[in-house]
PDB file of C-alpha atoms in Angstrom:
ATOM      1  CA  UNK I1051    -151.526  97.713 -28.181  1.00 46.00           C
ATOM      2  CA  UNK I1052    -151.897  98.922 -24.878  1.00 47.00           C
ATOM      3  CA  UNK I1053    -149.183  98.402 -22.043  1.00 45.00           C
ATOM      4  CA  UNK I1054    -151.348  95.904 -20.026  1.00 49.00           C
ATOM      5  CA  UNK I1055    -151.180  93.326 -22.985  1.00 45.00           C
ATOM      6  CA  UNK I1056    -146.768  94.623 -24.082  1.00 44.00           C
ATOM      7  CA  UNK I1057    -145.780  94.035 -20.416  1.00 42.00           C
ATOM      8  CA  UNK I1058    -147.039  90.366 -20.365  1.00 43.00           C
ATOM      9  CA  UNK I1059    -145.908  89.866 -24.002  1.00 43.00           C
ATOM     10  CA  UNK I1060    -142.133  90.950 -23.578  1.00 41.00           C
ATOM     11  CA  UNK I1061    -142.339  89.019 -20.164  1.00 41.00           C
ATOM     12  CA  UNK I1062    -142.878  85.543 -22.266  1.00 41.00           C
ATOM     13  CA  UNK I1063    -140.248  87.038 -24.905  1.00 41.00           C
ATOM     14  CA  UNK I1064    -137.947  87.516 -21.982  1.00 38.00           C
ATOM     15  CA  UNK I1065    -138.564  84.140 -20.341  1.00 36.00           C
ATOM     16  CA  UNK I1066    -136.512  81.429 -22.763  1.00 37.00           C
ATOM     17  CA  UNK I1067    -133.178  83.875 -22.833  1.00 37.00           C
ATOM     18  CA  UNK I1068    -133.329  84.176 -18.526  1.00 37.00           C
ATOM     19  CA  UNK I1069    -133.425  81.075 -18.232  1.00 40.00           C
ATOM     20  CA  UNK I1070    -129.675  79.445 -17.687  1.00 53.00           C
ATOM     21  CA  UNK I1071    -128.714  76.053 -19.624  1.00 69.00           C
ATOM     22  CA  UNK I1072    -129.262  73.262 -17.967  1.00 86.00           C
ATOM     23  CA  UNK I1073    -125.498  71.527 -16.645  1.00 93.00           C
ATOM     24  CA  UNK I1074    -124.837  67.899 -18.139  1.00 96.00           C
ATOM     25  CA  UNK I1075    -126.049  65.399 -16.493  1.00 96.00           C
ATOM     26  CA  UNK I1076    -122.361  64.016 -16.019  1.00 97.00           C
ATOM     27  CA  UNK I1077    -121.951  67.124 -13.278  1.00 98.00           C
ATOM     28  CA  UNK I1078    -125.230  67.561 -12.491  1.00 97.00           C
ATOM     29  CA  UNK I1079    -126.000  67.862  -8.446  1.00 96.00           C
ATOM     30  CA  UNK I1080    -129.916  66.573  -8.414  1.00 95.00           C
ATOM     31  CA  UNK I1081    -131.363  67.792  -4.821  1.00 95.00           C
ATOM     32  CA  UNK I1082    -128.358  69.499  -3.669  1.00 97.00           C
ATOM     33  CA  UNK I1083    -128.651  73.793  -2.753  1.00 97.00           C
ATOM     34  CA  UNK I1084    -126.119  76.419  -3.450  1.00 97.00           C
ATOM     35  CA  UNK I1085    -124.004  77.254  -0.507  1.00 98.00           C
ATOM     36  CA  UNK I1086    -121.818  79.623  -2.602  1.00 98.00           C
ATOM     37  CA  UNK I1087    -121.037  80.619  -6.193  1.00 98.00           C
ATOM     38  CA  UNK I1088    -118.087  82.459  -6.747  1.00 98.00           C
ATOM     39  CA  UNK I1089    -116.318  83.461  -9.924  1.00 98.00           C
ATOM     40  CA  UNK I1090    -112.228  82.068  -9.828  1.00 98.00           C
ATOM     41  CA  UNK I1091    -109.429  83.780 -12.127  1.00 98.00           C
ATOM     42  CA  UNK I1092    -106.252  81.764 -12.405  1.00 98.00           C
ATOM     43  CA  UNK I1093    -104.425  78.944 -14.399  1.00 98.00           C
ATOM     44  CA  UNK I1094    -103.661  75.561 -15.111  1.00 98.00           C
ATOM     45  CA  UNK I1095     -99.714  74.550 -14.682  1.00 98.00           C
ATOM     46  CA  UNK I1096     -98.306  72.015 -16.446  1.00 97.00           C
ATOM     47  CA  UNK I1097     -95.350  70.064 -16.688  1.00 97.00           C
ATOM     48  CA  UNK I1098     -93.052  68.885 -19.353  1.00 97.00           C
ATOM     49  CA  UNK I1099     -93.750  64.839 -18.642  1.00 95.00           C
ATOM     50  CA  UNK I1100     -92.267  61.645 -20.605  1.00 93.00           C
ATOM     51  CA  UNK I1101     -96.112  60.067 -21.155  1.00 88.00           C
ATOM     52  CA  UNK I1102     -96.429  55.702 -21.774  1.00 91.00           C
ATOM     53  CA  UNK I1103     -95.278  56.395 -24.916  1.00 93.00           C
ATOM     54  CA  UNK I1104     -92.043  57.750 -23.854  1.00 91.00           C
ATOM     55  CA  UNK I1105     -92.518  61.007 -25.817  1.00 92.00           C
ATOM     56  CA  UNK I1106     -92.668  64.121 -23.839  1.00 95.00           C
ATOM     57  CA  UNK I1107     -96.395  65.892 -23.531  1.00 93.00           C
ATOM     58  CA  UNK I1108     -97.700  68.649 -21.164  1.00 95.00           C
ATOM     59  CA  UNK I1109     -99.452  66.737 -18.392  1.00 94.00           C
ATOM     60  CA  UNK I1110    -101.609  68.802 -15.878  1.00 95.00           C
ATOM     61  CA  UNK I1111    -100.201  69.654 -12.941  1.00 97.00           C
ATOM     62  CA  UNK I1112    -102.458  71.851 -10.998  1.00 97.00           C
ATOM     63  CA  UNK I1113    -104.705  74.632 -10.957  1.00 98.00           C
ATOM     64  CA  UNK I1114    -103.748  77.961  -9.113  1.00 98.00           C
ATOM     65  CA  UNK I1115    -106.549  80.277  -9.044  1.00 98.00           C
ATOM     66  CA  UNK I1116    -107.932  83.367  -6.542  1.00 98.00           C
ATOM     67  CA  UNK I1117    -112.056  83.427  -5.821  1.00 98.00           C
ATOM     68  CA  UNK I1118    -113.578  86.181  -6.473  1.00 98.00           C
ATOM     69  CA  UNK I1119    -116.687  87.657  -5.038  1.00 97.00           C
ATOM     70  CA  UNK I1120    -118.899  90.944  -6.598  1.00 96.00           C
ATOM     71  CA  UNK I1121    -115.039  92.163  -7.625  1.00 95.00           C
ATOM     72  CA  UNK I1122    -113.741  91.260  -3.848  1.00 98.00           C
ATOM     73  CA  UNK I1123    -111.086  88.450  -3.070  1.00 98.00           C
ATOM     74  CA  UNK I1124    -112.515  85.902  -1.185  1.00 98.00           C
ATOM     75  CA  UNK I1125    -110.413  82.998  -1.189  1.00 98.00           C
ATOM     76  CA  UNK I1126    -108.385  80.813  -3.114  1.00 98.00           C
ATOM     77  CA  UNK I1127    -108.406  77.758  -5.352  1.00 98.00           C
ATOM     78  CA  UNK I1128    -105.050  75.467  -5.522  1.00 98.00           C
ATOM     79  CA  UNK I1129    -103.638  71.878  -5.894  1.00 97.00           C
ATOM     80  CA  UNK I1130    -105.693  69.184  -4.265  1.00 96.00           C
ATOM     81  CA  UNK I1131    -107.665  70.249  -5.203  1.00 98.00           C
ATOM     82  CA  UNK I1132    -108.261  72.168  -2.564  1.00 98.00           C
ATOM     83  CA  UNK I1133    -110.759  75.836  -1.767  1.00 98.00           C
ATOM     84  CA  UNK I1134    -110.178  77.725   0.794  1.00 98.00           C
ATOM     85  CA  UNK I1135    -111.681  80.684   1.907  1.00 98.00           C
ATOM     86  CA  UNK I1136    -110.897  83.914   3.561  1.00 98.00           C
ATOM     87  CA  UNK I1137    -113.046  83.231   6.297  1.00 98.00           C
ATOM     88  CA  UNK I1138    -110.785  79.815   7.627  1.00 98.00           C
ATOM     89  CA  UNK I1139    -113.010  77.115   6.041  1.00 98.00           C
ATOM     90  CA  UNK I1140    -111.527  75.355   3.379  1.00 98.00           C
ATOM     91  CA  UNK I1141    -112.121  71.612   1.403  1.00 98.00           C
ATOM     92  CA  UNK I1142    -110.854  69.522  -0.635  1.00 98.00           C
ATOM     93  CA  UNK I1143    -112.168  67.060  -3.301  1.00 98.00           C
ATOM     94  CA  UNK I1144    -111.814  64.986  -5.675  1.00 98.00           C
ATOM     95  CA  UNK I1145    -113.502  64.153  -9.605  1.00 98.00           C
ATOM     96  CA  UNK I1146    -116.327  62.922  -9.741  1.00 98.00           C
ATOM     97  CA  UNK I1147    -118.307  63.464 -13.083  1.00 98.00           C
ATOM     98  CA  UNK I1148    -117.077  65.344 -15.962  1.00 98.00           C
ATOM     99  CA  UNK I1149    -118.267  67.342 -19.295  1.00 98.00           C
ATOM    100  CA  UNK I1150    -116.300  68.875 -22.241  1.00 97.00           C
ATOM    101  CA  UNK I1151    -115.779  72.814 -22.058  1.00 97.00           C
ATOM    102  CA  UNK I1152    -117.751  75.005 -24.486  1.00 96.00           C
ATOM    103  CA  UNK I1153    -114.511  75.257 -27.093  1.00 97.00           C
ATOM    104  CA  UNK I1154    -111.702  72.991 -27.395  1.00 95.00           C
ATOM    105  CA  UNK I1155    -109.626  75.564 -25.950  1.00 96.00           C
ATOM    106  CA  UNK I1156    -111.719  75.173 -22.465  1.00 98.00           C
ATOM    107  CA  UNK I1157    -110.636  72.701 -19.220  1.00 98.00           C
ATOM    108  CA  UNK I1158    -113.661  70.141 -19.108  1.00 98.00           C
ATOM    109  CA  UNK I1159    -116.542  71.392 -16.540  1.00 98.00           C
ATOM    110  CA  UNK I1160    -116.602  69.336 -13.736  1.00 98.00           C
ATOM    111  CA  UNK I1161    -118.095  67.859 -10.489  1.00 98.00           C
ATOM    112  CA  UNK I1162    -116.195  67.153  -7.364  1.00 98.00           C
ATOM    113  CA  UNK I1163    -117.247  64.962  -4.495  1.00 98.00           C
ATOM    114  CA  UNK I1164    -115.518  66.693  -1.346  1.00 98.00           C
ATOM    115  CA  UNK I1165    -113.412  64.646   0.582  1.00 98.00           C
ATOM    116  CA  UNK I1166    -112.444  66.852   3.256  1.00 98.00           C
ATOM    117  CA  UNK I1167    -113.161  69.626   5.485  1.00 98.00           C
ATOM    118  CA  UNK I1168    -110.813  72.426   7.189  1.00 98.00           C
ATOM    119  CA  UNK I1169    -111.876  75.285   9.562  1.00 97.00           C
ATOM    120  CA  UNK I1170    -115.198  76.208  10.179  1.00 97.00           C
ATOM    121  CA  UNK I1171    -117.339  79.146   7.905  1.00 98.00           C
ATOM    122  CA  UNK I1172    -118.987  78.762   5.070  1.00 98.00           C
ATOM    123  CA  UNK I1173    -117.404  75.959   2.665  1.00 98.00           C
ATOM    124  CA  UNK I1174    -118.187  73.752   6.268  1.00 98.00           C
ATOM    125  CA  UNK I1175    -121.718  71.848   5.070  1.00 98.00           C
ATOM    126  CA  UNK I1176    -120.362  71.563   1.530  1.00 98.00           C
ATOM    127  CA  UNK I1177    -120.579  68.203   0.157  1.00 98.00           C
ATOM    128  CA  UNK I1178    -119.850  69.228  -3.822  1.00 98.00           C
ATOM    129  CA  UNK I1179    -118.145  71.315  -5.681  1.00 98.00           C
ATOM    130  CA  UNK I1180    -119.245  72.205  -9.705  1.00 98.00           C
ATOM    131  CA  UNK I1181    -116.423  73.756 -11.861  1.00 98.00           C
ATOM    132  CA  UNK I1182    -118.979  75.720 -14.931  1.00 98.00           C
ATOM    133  CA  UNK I1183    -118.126  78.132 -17.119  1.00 98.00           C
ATOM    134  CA  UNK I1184    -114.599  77.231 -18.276  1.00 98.00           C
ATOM    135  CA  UNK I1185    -112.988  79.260 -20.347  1.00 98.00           C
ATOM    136  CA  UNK I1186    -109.343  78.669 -21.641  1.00 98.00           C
ATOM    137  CA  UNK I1187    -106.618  76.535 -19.412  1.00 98.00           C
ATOM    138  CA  UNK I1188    -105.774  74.201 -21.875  1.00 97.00           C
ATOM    139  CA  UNK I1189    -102.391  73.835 -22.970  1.00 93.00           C
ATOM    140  CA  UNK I1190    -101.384  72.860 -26.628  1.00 85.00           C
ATOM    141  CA  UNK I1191     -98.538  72.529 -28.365  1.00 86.00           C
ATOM    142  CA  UNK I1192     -94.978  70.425 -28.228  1.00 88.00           C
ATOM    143  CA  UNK I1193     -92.680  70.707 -24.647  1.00 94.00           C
ATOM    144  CA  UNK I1194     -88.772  69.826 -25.311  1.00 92.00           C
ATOM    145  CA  UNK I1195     -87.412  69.672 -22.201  1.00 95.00           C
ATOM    146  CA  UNK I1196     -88.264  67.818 -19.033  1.00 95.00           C
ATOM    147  CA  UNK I1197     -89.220  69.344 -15.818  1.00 96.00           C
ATOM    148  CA  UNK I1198     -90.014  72.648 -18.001  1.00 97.00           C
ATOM    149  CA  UNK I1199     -93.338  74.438 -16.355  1.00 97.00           C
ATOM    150  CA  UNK I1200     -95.972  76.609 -18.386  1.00 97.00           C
ATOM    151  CA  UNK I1201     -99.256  77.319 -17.647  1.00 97.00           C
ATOM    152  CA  UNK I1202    -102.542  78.576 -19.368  1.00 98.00           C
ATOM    153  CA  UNK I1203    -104.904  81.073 -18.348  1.00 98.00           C
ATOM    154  CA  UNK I1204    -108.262  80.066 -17.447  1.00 98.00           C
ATOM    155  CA  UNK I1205    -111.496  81.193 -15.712  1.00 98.00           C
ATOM    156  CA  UNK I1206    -114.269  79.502 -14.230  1.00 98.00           C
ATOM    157  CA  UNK I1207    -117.480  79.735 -12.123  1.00 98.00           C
ATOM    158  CA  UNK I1208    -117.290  77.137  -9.103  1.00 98.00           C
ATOM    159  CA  UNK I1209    -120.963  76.389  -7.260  1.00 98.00           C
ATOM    160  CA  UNK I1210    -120.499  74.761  -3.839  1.00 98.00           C
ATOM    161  CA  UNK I1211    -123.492  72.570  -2.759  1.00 98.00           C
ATOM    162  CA  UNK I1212    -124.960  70.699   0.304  1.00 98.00           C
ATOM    163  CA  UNK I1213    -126.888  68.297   0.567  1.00 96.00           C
ATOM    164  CA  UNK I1214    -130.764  69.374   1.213  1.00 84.00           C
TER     165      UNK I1214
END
């Protein structure tokens, strides 16, 4: 076979496995452009609650995470929820669409409509936020005590968008 016919042929092998998934619709962002991507290490805190029932659960409390950029801290993720980033900008958002994780052990992916706007840099034209790539933060398991804290690690990709 000679290499001007292998190069094409591994090309089309290659193709299929480039290609990323396609999001759920639930938190897809149809006509919107990538402002930033960064990759967040953190976790979700919860608290020891009494739920409707009147038995005690772990109910989500909020997310503390720091956003990372090719290894670099660039900002931070926290209750809100809110992003802020190093350079001053910073919004915050709220749930807007939603899509189970990849395991049961993964927080649901999510899309956030942003509902405010801090500072001015680079989160400044965002309009969404997408939360992709979960992995862990969920909590399991029985809490005793009231007002007891614990939280789970997670990571997660989050894509900020603008409107085109």
């Amino acid at each position: 076979m000679s290499i001007k016919l292998a190069v094409p042929c591994l090309l089309l092998l290659a193709g299929p496995v480039l290609a990323a998934d396609p999001l759920p619709d639930a938190i897809a962002a149809p006509g919107e452009s990538i402002v930033l991507s960064v990759h967040a290490e953190g976790a979700q805190v919860y608290e020891c609650k009494a739920g409707t029932d009147g038995k005690l659960a772990w109910a989500f409390r909020e997310p503390i995470a720091t956003l990372l950029s090719e290894g670099k801290t660039i900002g931070r993720h926290y209750a809100g929820p809110n992003w802020e980033h190093a350079d001053g900008s910073a919004v915050a958002a709220k749930v807007a669409g939603n899509a189970p994780g990849a395991t049961a052990a993964d927080i649901p992916l999510l899309k956030l409509e942003v509902t405010a706007h801090r500072g001015s840099g680079v989160l400044t034209p965002v309009t969404t936020v997408q939360r992709i790539n979960t992995h862990g933060g969920k909590l399991d398991g029985a809490c005793d005590k009231a007002g007891d804290f614990k939280s789970a690690p997670y990571s997660a990709e989050y894509v900020f968008l603008k409107k085109s």
